[in-house]
mmCIF file of C-alpha atoms and ligand atoms in Angstrom:
data_model
loop_
_atom_site.group_PDB
_atom_site.id
_atom_site.type_symbol
_atom_site.label_atom_id
_atom_site.label_comp_id
_atom_site.label_asym_id
_atom_site.label_seq_id
_atom_site.Cartn_x
_atom_site.Cartn_y
_atom_site.Cartn_z
ATOM 1 C CA MET A 1 -83.262 2.459 5.863
ATOM 2 C CA SER A 2 -82.479 2.303 2.180
ATOM 3 C CA LYS A 3 -80.726 -0.779 0.825
ATOM 4 C CA ARG A 4 -77.716 1.355 -0.003
ATOM 5 C CA ARG A 5 -77.384 2.690 3.588
ATOM 6 C CA VAL A 6 -77.667 -0.869 4.986
ATOM 7 C CA ALA A 7 -74.866 -2.016 2.671
ATOM 8 C CA ILE A 8 -72.600 0.898 3.702
ATOM 9 C CA LEU A 9 -73.294 0.218 7.396
ATOM 10 C CA ALA A 10 -72.470 -3.475 6.957
ATOM 11 C CA LEU A 11 -69.224 -2.573 5.199
ATOM 12 C CA VAL A 12 -68.194 -0.143 7.965
ATOM 13 C CA LEU A 13 -68.985 -2.836 10.556
ATOM 14 C CA LEU A 14 -66.898 -5.421 8.686
ATOM 15 C CA ILE A 15 -63.922 -3.069 8.361
ATOM 16 C CA GLY A 16 -64.167 -2.295 12.067
ATOM 17 C CA LEU A 17 -64.237 -6.008 12.967
ATOM 18 C CA ALA A 18 -61.299 -6.764 10.707
ATOM 19 C CA ALA A 19 -59.280 -3.879 12.194
ATOM 20 C CA GLY A 20 -60.151 -5.048 15.718
ATOM 21 C CA ALA A 21 -59.098 -8.582 14.904
ATOM 22 C CA GLY A 22 -55.843 -7.242 13.490
ATOM 23 C CA LEU A 23 -55.110 -5.275 16.668
ATOM 24 C CA SER A 24 -55.769 -8.170 19.016
ATOM 25 C CA ALA A 25 -53.824 -10.863 17.014
ATOM 26 C CA ALA A 26 -50.524 -11.938 18.694
ATOM 27 C CA PRO A 27 -47.508 -10.790 16.697
ATOM 28 C CA ALA A 28 -45.793 -13.596 14.762
ATOM 29 C CA PRO A 29 -42.812 -14.916 16.783
ATOM 30 C CA ALA A 30 -39.418 -13.688 15.538
ATOM 31 C CA PRO A 31 -37.469 -16.480 13.809
ATOM 32 C CA ALA A 32 -34.722 -17.989 16.000
ATOM 33 C CA PRO A 33 -31.352 -16.522 15.095
ATOM 34 C CA LEU A 34 -29.246 -18.781 12.908
ATOM 35 C CA PRO A 35 -26.193 -20.383 14.536
ATOM 36 C CA ASN A 36 -22.782 -19.041 13.577
ATOM 37 C CA ILE A 37 -20.597 -21.663 11.941
ATOM 38 C CA VAL A 38 -17.024 -21.107 10.795
ATOM 39 C CA VAL A 39 -15.821 -23.152 7.819
ATOM 40 C CA LEU A 40 -12.123 -24.010 7.808
ATOM 41 C CA ALA A 41 -10.998 -25.263 4.406
ATOM 42 C CA THR A 42 -7.906 -27.427 4.079
ATOM 43 C CA GLY A 43 -8.225 -28.733 0.498
ATOM 44 C CA GLY A 44 -8.960 -32.256 -0.748
ATOM 45 C CA THR A 45 -11.121 -33.522 -3.563
ATOM 46 C CA ILE A 46 -14.069 -31.503 -2.253
ATOM 47 C CA ALA A 47 -12.012 -28.532 -3.462
ATOM 48 C CA GLY A 48 -10.616 -30.453 -6.432
ATOM 49 C CA ALA A 49 -11.025 -29.706 -10.124
ATOM 50 C CA ALA A 50 -10.716 -31.661 -13.371
ATOM 51 C CA ALA A 51 -10.552 -30.514 -16.966
ATOM 52 C CA SER A 52 -13.856 -32.245 -17.720
ATOM 53 C CA ASP A 53 -16.832 -33.504 -15.718
ATOM 54 C CA VAL A 54 -16.330 -37.148 -16.688
ATOM 55 C CA GLN A 55 -12.630 -37.823 -16.265
ATOM 56 C CA ALA A 56 -10.844 -39.716 -13.524
ATOM 57 C CA GLU A 57 -7.735 -37.504 -13.449
ATOM 58 C CA TYR A 58 -8.003 -34.368 -11.316
ATOM 59 C CA THR A 59 -6.080 -32.214 -8.864
ATOM 60 C CA SER A 60 -7.056 -31.786 -5.202
ATOM 61 C CA GLY A 61 -7.178 -28.380 -3.522
ATOM 62 C CA GLN A 62 -7.930 -26.082 -6.483
ATOM 63 C CA VAL A 63 -11.061 -24.285 -5.258
ATOM 64 C CA GLY A 64 -10.932 -21.685 -2.469
ATOM 65 C CA VAL A 65 -13.223 -21.520 0.539
ATOM 66 C CA GLU A 66 -15.298 -18.617 -0.857
ATOM 67 C CA GLN A 67 -16.040 -20.588 -4.041
ATOM 68 C CA LEU A 68 -16.888 -23.605 -1.920
ATOM 69 C CA LEU A 69 -19.411 -21.578 0.098
ATOM 70 C CA ALA A 70 -20.845 -19.952 -3.015
ATOM 71 C CA ALA A 71 -21.448 -23.394 -4.547
ATOM 72 C CA VAL A 72 -23.888 -24.319 -1.746
ATOM 73 C CA PRO A 73 -26.116 -21.263 -1.167
ATOM 74 C CA GLN A 74 -28.696 -23.571 0.494
ATOM 75 C CA ALA A 75 -26.355 -23.888 3.511
ATOM 76 C CA LYS A 76 -26.882 -20.187 4.292
ATOM 77 C CA LYS A 77 -30.425 -21.042 5.358
ATOM 78 C CA LEU A 78 -29.010 -23.327 8.058
ATOM 79 C CA ALA A 79 -26.368 -21.047 9.553
ATOM 80 C CA ASN A 80 -24.437 -17.812 9.234
ATOM 81 C CA LEU A 81 -21.279 -19.003 7.529
ATOM 82 C CA LYS A 82 -17.814 -17.511 7.560
ATOM 83 C CA GLY A 83 -14.971 -19.156 5.674
ATOM 84 C CA GLU A 84 -11.245 -19.325 6.356
ATOM 85 C CA GLN A 85 -8.584 -20.994 4.230
ATOM 86 C CA VAL A 86 -6.208 -22.959 6.446
ATOM 87 C CA SER A 87 -4.433 -24.765 3.592
ATOM 88 C CA ASN A 88 -5.322 -25.998 0.120
ATOM 89 C CA ILE A 89 -3.689 -29.386 -0.238
ATOM 90 C CA GLY A 90 -4.552 -32.953 -1.102
ATOM 91 C CA SER A 91 -4.814 -34.675 2.256
ATOM 92 C CA GLN A 92 -2.081 -37.117 1.195
ATOM 93 C CA ASP A 93 0.118 -34.072 1.944
ATOM 94 C CA MET A 94 -1.429 -33.412 5.357
ATOM 95 C CA ASN A 95 1.317 -32.584 7.838
ATOM 96 C CA ASP A 96 2.017 -31.551 11.428
ATOM 97 C CA GLU A 97 2.234 -27.864 10.587
ATOM 98 C CA VAL A 98 -1.317 -27.803 9.195
ATOM 99 C CA TRP A 99 -2.572 -30.047 12.014
ATOM 100 C CA LEU A 100 -1.269 -27.744 14.717
ATOM 101 C CA LYS A 101 -2.488 -24.613 12.920
ATOM 102 C CA LEU A 102 -5.932 -26.147 12.402
ATOM 103 C CA ALA A 103 -6.277 -27.412 15.969
ATOM 104 C CA ARG A 104 -5.154 -24.083 17.441
ATOM 105 C CA ARG A 105 -7.623 -22.174 15.274
ATOM 106 C CA ILE A 106 -10.469 -24.504 16.264
ATOM 107 C CA ASN A 107 -9.605 -24.013 19.935
ATOM 108 C CA GLU A 108 -9.618 -20.229 19.446
ATOM 109 C CA LEU A 109 -12.898 -20.228 17.534
ATOM 110 C CA THR A 110 -14.795 -22.594 19.808
ATOM 111 C CA ALA A 111 -13.744 -20.505 22.814
ATOM 112 C CA MET A 112 -15.639 -17.529 21.302
ATOM 113 C CA LYS A 113 -19.162 -17.045 22.612
ATOM 114 C CA GLU A 114 -20.449 -16.059 19.202
ATOM 115 C CA VAL A 115 -19.183 -19.221 17.442
ATOM 116 C CA ASP A 116 -21.570 -22.179 17.641
ATOM 117 C CA GLY A 117 -19.662 -24.761 15.653
ATOM 118 C CA VAL A 118 -16.916 -25.441 13.127
ATOM 119 C CA VAL A 119 -16.949 -27.301 9.801
ATOM 120 C CA ILE A 120 -13.657 -28.446 8.282
ATOM 121 C CA THR A 121 -13.402 -29.417 4.627
ATOM 122 C CA HIS A 122 -10.675 -31.993 4.057
ATOM 123 C CA GLY A 123 -9.455 -34.711 1.696
ATOM 124 C CA THR A 124 -10.701 -38.237 2.233
ATOM 125 C CA ASP A 125 -7.261 -39.908 2.226
ATOM 126 C CA THR A 126 -6.256 -38.869 5.736
ATOM 127 C CA ILE A 127 -9.492 -37.410 7.132
ATOM 128 C CA GLU A 128 -9.687 -40.221 9.704
ATOM 129 C CA GLU A 129 -6.275 -39.254 11.090
ATOM 130 C CA THR A 130 -7.020 -35.538 11.248
ATOM 131 C CA ALA A 131 -10.429 -36.197 12.823
ATOM 132 C CA TYR A 132 -8.894 -38.440 15.479
ATOM 133 C CA PHE A 133 -6.077 -35.975 16.169
ATOM 134 C CA LEU A 134 -8.610 -33.148 16.632
ATOM 135 C CA ASN A 135 -10.767 -35.433 18.771
ATOM 136 C CA LEU A 136 -7.847 -35.678 21.204
ATOM 137 C CA VAL A 137 -6.707 -32.041 21.256
ATOM 138 C CA VAL A 138 -9.760 -29.811 20.675
ATOM 139 C CA LYS A 139 -10.952 -28.412 23.994
ATOM 140 C CA SER A 140 -14.634 -27.821 23.349
ATOM 141 C CA LYS A 141 -17.959 -29.613 23.399
ATOM 142 C CA LYS A 142 -19.256 -27.495 20.527
ATOM 143 C CA PRO A 143 -19.798 -29.410 17.280
ATOM 144 C CA VAL A 144 -16.615 -29.816 15.226
ATOM 145 C CA VAL A 145 -17.497 -31.565 11.974
ATOM 146 C CA LEU A 146 -15.220 -32.645 9.154
ATOM 147 C CA THR A 147 -16.479 -33.335 5.667
ATOM 148 C CA ALA A 148 -15.000 -34.344 2.335
ATOM 149 C CA ALA A 149 -15.902 -35.662 -1.097
ATOM 150 C CA MET A 150 -14.871 -38.518 -3.322
ATOM 151 C CA ARG A 151 -15.588 -36.626 -6.545
ATOM 152 C CA PRO A 152 -14.022 -33.290 -7.463
ATOM 153 C CA SER A 153 -16.193 -30.179 -7.527
ATOM 154 C CA THR A 154 -16.259 -30.223 -11.343
ATOM 155 C CA ALA A 155 -17.495 -33.833 -11.646
ATOM 156 C CA LEU A 156 -20.835 -35.045 -12.908
ATOM 157 C CA SER A 157 -22.820 -35.830 -9.711
ATOM 158 C CA ALA A 158 -20.232 -34.261 -7.435
ATOM 159 C CA ASP A 159 -20.868 -35.361 -3.856
ATOM 160 C CA GLY A 160 -19.191 -32.362 -2.200
ATOM 161 C CA PRO A 161 -22.130 -29.909 -2.139
ATOM 162 C CA LEU A 162 -24.558 -32.222 -0.324
ATOM 163 C CA ASN A 163 -21.837 -33.462 2.025
ATOM 164 C CA PHE A 164 -21.042 -29.849 2.858
ATOM 165 C CA PHE A 165 -24.718 -28.987 3.345
ATOM 166 C CA ASN A 166 -25.125 -31.961 5.687
ATOM 167 C CA ALA A 167 -21.965 -31.090 7.599
ATOM 168 C CA VAL A 168 -23.263 -27.554 8.195
ATOM 169 C CA ALA A 169 -26.618 -28.976 9.314
ATOM 170 C CA VAL A 170 -24.897 -31.262 11.825
ATOM 171 C CA ALA A 171 -22.601 -28.495 13.095
ATOM 172 C CA ALA A 172 -25.667 -26.257 13.521
ATOM 173 C CA ASN A 173 -27.535 -28.963 15.434
ATOM 174 C CA LYS A 174 -27.386 -28.651 19.237
ATOM 175 C CA GLU A 175 -27.655 -32.435 19.535
ATOM 176 C CA ALA A 176 -24.235 -32.818 17.896
ATOM 177 C CA ALA A 177 -22.563 -31.152 20.882
ATOM 178 C CA GLY A 178 -20.583 -33.366 23.246
ATOM 179 C CA ARG A 179 -20.237 -36.270 20.787
ATOM 180 C CA GLY A 180 -16.554 -35.683 20.050
ATOM 181 C CA VAL A 181 -15.228 -34.666 16.655
ATOM 182 C CA LEU A 182 -17.513 -35.923 13.874
ATOM 183 C CA VAL A 183 -17.110 -36.744 10.194
ATOM 184 C CA VAL A 184 -20.146 -36.274 7.957
ATOM 185 C CA ILE A 185 -19.979 -37.911 4.559
ATOM 186 C CA ASN A 186 -22.428 -39.652 2.243
ATOM 187 C CA ASP A 187 -25.362 -39.181 4.667
ATOM 188 C CA TRP A 188 -23.572 -40.820 7.589
ATOM 189 C CA ILE A 189 -22.271 -39.269 10.798
ATOM 190 C CA HIS A 190 -19.126 -41.031 11.996
ATOM 191 C CA GLY A 191 -17.185 -40.732 15.230
ATOM 192 C CA ALA A 192 -13.520 -39.779 14.864
ATOM 193 C CA SER A 193 -12.285 -42.946 16.527
ATOM 194 C CA SER A 194 -14.425 -45.344 14.502
ATOM 195 C CA LEU A 195 -14.400 -44.282 10.861
ATOM 196 C CA THR A 196 -12.040 -45.632 8.252
ATOM 197 C CA LYS A 197 -11.712 -45.314 4.478
ATOM 198 C CA THR A 198 -12.432 -48.662 2.846
ATOM 199 C CA SER A 199 -12.598 -48.021 -0.905
ATOM 200 C CA THR A 200 -10.242 -46.070 -3.152
ATOM 201 C CA THR A 201 -13.050 -44.792 -5.375
ATOM 202 C CA ALA A 202 -16.551 -45.660 -4.129
ATOM 203 C CA LEU A 203 -18.745 -42.877 -2.726
ATOM 204 C CA GLN A 204 -19.655 -45.148 0.179
ATOM 205 C CA THR A 205 -16.029 -45.479 1.182
ATOM 206 C CA PHE A 206 -16.283 -44.622 4.891
ATOM 207 C CA LEU A 207 -17.414 -47.214 7.393
ATOM 208 C CA SER A 208 -17.401 -47.307 11.157
ATOM 209 C CA PRO A 209 -16.815 -51.016 11.680
ATOM 210 C CA VAL A 210 -17.206 -52.501 15.178
ATOM 211 C CA TRP A 211 -18.552 -49.346 16.868
ATOM 212 C CA GLY A 212 -21.115 -48.270 14.276
ATOM 213 C CA LEU A 213 -22.405 -44.860 13.281
ATOM 214 C CA ILE A 214 -22.999 -41.869 15.544
ATOM 215 C CA GLY A 215 -25.979 -41.027 13.361
ATOM 216 C CA THR A 216 -27.333 -40.331 9.915
ATOM 217 C CA VAL A 217 -28.239 -37.136 8.083
ATOM 218 C CA ALA A 218 -30.500 -36.780 5.058
ATOM 219 C CA TYR A 219 -30.727 -33.377 3.358
ATOM 220 C CA GLY A 220 -29.826 -31.723 6.641
ATOM 221 C CA ASP A 221 -32.174 -33.774 8.807
ATOM 222 C CA ALA A 222 -29.953 -35.447 11.413
ATOM 223 C CA GLU A 223 -30.627 -38.386 13.742
ATOM 224 C CA PHE A 224 -28.186 -39.323 16.490
ATOM 225 C CA TYR A 225 -27.855 -42.872 17.795
ATOM 226 C CA ARG A 226 -24.918 -42.911 20.171
ATOM 227 C CA GLY A 227 -22.197 -40.915 21.864
ATOM 228 C CA PRO A 228 -18.492 -41.060 21.116
ATOM 229 C CA VAL A 229 -16.312 -44.073 21.942
ATOM 230 C CA GLY A 230 -13.297 -43.204 24.077
ATOM 231 C CA ARG A 231 -12.211 -40.108 25.965
ATOM 232 C CA ASN A 232 -12.166 -37.026 23.767
ATOM 233 C CA THR A 233 -12.058 -33.212 23.553
ATOM 234 C CA VAL A 234 -12.747 -31.680 26.993
ATOM 235 C CA ASP A 235 -12.085 -35.057 28.695
ATOM 236 C CA SER A 236 -8.788 -35.628 26.909
ATOM 237 C CA GLU A 237 -5.582 -34.987 28.824
ATOM 238 C CA PHE A 238 -3.654 -34.266 25.620
ATOM 239 C CA SER A 239 -2.990 -30.695 24.706
ATOM 240 C CA ILE A 240 -1.174 -28.867 21.947
ATOM 241 C CA GLU A 241 -0.913 -25.632 23.949
ATOM 242 C CA LYS A 242 2.804 -25.955 24.541
ATOM 243 C CA ILE A 243 3.705 -28.313 21.705
ATOM 244 C CA LYS A 244 5.837 -27.079 18.815
ATOM 245 C CA ALA A 245 6.485 -30.493 17.258
ATOM 246 C CA LEU A 246 5.169 -34.029 17.568
ATOM 247 C CA PRO A 247 7.520 -37.003 17.949
ATOM 248 C CA ARG A 248 8.110 -39.246 14.955
ATOM 249 C CA VAL A 249 6.215 -42.539 14.920
ATOM 250 C CA ASP A 250 6.384 -44.872 11.913
ATOM 251 C CA ILE A 251 3.932 -47.516 10.739
ATOM 252 C CA ILE A 252 5.390 -50.743 9.349
ATOM 253 C CA MET A 253 3.191 -53.327 7.689
ATOM 254 C CA ALA A 254 3.773 -56.985 8.539
ATOM 255 C CA HIS A 255 3.836 -59.621 5.802
ATOM 256 C CA GLU A 256 5.060 -63.090 4.932
ATOM 257 C CA ASN A 257 8.824 -63.500 5.509
ATOM 258 C CA MET A 258 9.156 -60.143 7.300
ATOM 259 C CA ASP A 259 12.545 -59.346 8.811
ATOM 260 C CA GLY A 260 13.636 -56.592 11.188
ATOM 261 C CA ALA A 261 15.274 -54.296 8.604
ATOM 262 C CA LEU A 262 12.498 -51.680 8.405
ATOM 263 C CA ILE A 263 12.081 -51.668 12.189
ATOM 264 C CA GLU A 264 15.752 -50.824 12.588
ATOM 265 C CA ALA A 265 15.591 -48.298 9.744
ATOM 266 C CA ALA A 266 12.657 -46.502 11.392
ATOM 267 C CA VAL A 267 14.596 -46.040 14.611
ATOM 268 C CA ALA A 268 17.701 -44.964 12.690
ATOM 269 C CA ALA A 269 15.495 -42.314 10.997
ATOM 270 C CA GLY A 270 14.480 -40.937 14.399
ATOM 271 C CA ALA A 271 11.279 -42.783 15.281
ATOM 272 C CA LYS A 272 10.477 -42.697 18.980
ATOM 273 C CA GLY A 273 7.643 -45.122 18.461
ATOM 274 C CA ILE A 274 6.693 -47.848 15.993
ATOM 275 C CA VAL A 275 3.242 -49.123 15.078
ATOM 276 C CA ILE A 276 3.144 -52.526 13.422
ATOM 277 C CA ALA A 277 0.195 -53.067 11.086
ATOM 278 C CA GLY A 278 0.338 -56.731 11.971
ATOM 279 C CA VAL A 279 -1.201 -59.709 10.247
ATOM 280 C CA GLY A 280 -4.349 -60.993 11.929
ATOM 281 C CA ASN A 281 -4.510 -60.112 15.617
ATOM 282 C CA GLY A 282 -1.393 -57.918 15.451
ATOM 283 C CA ASN A 283 0.978 -60.783 14.647
ATOM 284 C CA MET A 284 4.330 -60.771 12.828
ATOM 285 C CA THR A 285 7.204 -63.171 12.117
ATOM 286 C CA GLN A 286 9.513 -64.226 14.941
ATOM 287 C CA ALA A 287 12.315 -62.236 13.271
ATOM 288 C CA ALA A 288 10.184 -59.081 13.360
ATOM 289 C CA LEU A 289 9.127 -59.782 16.964
ATOM 290 C CA ASP A 290 12.767 -60.098 18.019
ATOM 291 C CA ALA A 291 13.764 -56.891 16.197
ATOM 292 C CA LEU A 292 10.828 -55.043 17.723
ATOM 293 C CA ALA A 293 11.554 -56.362 21.220
ATOM 294 C CA ALA A 294 15.179 -55.192 20.903
ATOM 295 C CA GLN A 295 13.903 -51.648 20.165
ATOM 296 C CA ALA A 296 11.337 -51.814 22.995
ATOM 297 C CA LYS A 297 14.209 -52.646 25.380
ATOM 298 C CA LYS A 298 15.954 -49.451 24.232
ATOM 299 C CA GLY A 299 12.886 -47.348 25.077
ATOM 300 C CA ILE A 300 11.195 -47.175 21.665
ATOM 301 C CA VAL A 301 7.463 -47.626 22.283
ATOM 302 C CA CYS A 302 6.119 -50.415 20.084
ATOM 303 C CA VAL A 303 2.397 -50.826 19.391
ATOM 304 C CA ARG A 304 0.838 -53.873 17.772
ATOM 305 C CA SER A 305 -2.119 -52.987 15.565
ATOM 306 C CA SER A 306 -3.491 -54.856 12.561
ATOM 307 C CA ARG A 307 -3.602 -54.531 8.797
ATOM 308 C CA VAL A 308 -7.029 -56.235 8.968
ATOM 309 C CA PRO A 309 -9.717 -53.542 8.570
ATOM 310 C CA THR A 310 -12.051 -54.618 11.379
ATOM 311 C CA GLY A 311 -11.761 -56.160 14.842
ATOM 312 C CA ARG A 312 -9.638 -55.562 17.940
ATOM 313 C CA VAL A 313 -6.028 -56.388 18.612
ATOM 314 C CA GLY A 314 -6.157 -57.940 22.069
ATOM 315 C CA ARG A 315 -3.356 -57.822 24.578
ATOM 316 C CA SER A 316 -1.239 -61.020 24.747
ATOM 317 C CA VAL A 317 -3.458 -63.128 22.474
ATOM 318 C CA GLU A 318 -0.706 -64.809 20.426
ATOM 319 C CA VAL A 319 2.124 -62.448 21.330
ATOM 320 C CA ASP A 320 3.176 -62.120 24.968
ATOM 321 C CA ASP A 321 3.040 -58.324 25.288
ATOM 322 C CA ASP A 322 4.322 -58.404 28.878
ATOM 323 C CA LYS A 323 7.376 -60.422 27.898
ATOM 324 C CA TYR A 324 8.222 -58.230 24.893
ATOM 325 C CA GLY A 325 7.237 -54.900 26.435
ATOM 326 C CA PHE A 326 4.671 -54.063 23.740
ATOM 327 C CA VAL A 327 1.410 -52.132 23.692
ATOM 328 C CA ALA A 328 -1.726 -53.628 22.066
ATOM 329 C CA SER A 329 -3.743 -51.163 19.966
ATOM 330 C CA LEU A 330 -7.111 -52.662 21.037
ATOM 331 C CA GLY A 331 -9.744 -50.888 18.895
ATOM 332 C CA LEU A 332 -7.464 -48.505 16.985
ATOM 333 C CA ASN A 333 -6.259 -49.157 13.455
ATOM 334 C CA PRO A 334 -2.584 -48.459 12.630
ATOM 335 C CA GLN A 335 -3.099 -44.879 11.424
ATOM 336 C CA LYS A 336 -5.051 -43.893 14.537
ATOM 337 C CA SER A 337 -2.679 -45.819 16.806
ATOM 338 C CA ARG A 338 0.078 -43.648 15.359
ATOM 339 C CA VAL A 339 -1.854 -40.465 16.232
ATOM 340 C CA LEU A 340 -2.467 -41.584 19.814
ATOM 341 C CA LEU A 341 1.105 -42.808 20.267
ATOM 342 C CA ARG A 342 2.530 -39.491 19.044
ATOM 343 C CA LEU A 343 0.426 -37.579 21.567
ATOM 344 C CA ALA A 344 1.131 -40.154 24.285
ATOM 345 C CA LEU A 345 4.871 -39.723 23.733
ATOM 346 C CA THR A 346 4.524 -35.997 24.490
ATOM 347 C CA GLN A 347 3.599 -37.102 28.037
ATOM 348 C CA THR A 348 5.464 -40.311 28.833
ATOM 349 C CA LYS A 349 7.487 -43.269 27.533
ATOM 350 C CA ASP A 350 6.043 -45.600 30.146
ATOM 351 C CA VAL A 351 4.576 -48.598 28.350
ATOM 352 C CA LYS A 352 2.000 -49.364 31.063
ATOM 353 C CA GLN A 353 0.719 -45.793 31.000
ATOM 354 C CA ILE A 354 0.594 -45.809 27.200
ATOM 355 C CA GLN A 355 -1.363 -49.099 27.256
ATOM 356 C CA LYS A 356 -3.800 -47.328 29.600
ATOM 357 C CA TYR A 357 -4.198 -44.542 27.032
ATOM 358 C CA PHE A 358 -5.066 -47.149 24.403
ATOM 359 C CA ASP A 359 -7.650 -48.550 26.828
ATOM 360 C CA GLU A 360 -9.249 -45.179 27.443
ATOM 361 C CA TYR A 361 -9.024 -43.254 24.179
HETATM 362 N N1 LIG B 1 -6.396 -37.423 -2.478
HETATM 363 C C1 LIG B 1 -7.576 -36.751 -2.080
HETATM 364 C C2 LIG B 1 -7.355 -36.132 -0.722
HETATM 365 O O1 LIG B 1 -7.356 -36.796 0.257
HETATM 366 C C3 LIG B 1 -8.735 -37.685 -2.080
HETATM 367 C C4 LIG B 1 -10.058 -37.101 -1.626
HETATM 368 O O2 LIG B 1 -10.173 -36.042 -1.058
HETATM 369 O O3 LIG B 1 -11.063 -37.795 -1.854
HETATM 370 O O4 LIG B 1 -7.158 -34.983 -0.654
#
């Protein structure tokens, strides 16, 4: 055989082998479908804008949900995203109307087979209250994740985009299911009952004192350490199904030389419950105790919490709760005690039962 014929034969053989190999190779597995996450925007600094990228003054709730999504195209690799604008307000203006609308929409969405999780963008000022409210009234184990930002979207080193990306990653993560409503901010995953805002301006403003973090998340990579503290979501007996309005509950901060004037004023304004942000372990002056006890006798439910940022308010430590007819907030700070008390009052005025709620939730 000539050299040329040998070369042609070898080539034909090689092509045949390559084709054979191609035919027998297993087809590449199809990529897993992305989860479907709905983004509900409510406003806040994450949607805020300033006239320049280095100024402190800005306005919350200026950017719409579509702009918010467009600003983080990387999140589309984590999930199929659909946005809805629920409100566009600074969360200092958060109110019952938005709460009920938001909670109802989350319940509708999470009941849909095709929805895998929900992300809510919110302001940082009251995110802990909204998260805790949702934790008590959302009826789903699917991930419901709130996020926020300390710097407006126009700021130098805005924190919103990465917080949003991380929130989507957590909502898209199957391991987030069944851990109650979560808040993802500055790489940390907080439980709704534990987190609290601790700095007016620092990026690392949210802490979960006493109970610690649910997990951490770095560039979408989440680690989970614990489950939620307290009954929540599908295990909560509170429901907004038939509720049109929530009862008024006021928070009054205790201080040196406190009298009973604000306690009486709260009841005169229509409060059905009062939360005292007490000094130390939920303490207050004798004058305030007497004024509060007089309201408790009339059927106003009075909860002792604390203005101190960490630690529990124990039952009957320095104040005899049985004698006065009070409820101790245990692990809940004043703002979350108010949320629980409002929902509790939709069910009962019985102080023993309400103390049991504070034990369990
Ligand atoms: N005032 C703003 C808000 O809660 C603050 C923030 O979002 O960081 O809407």
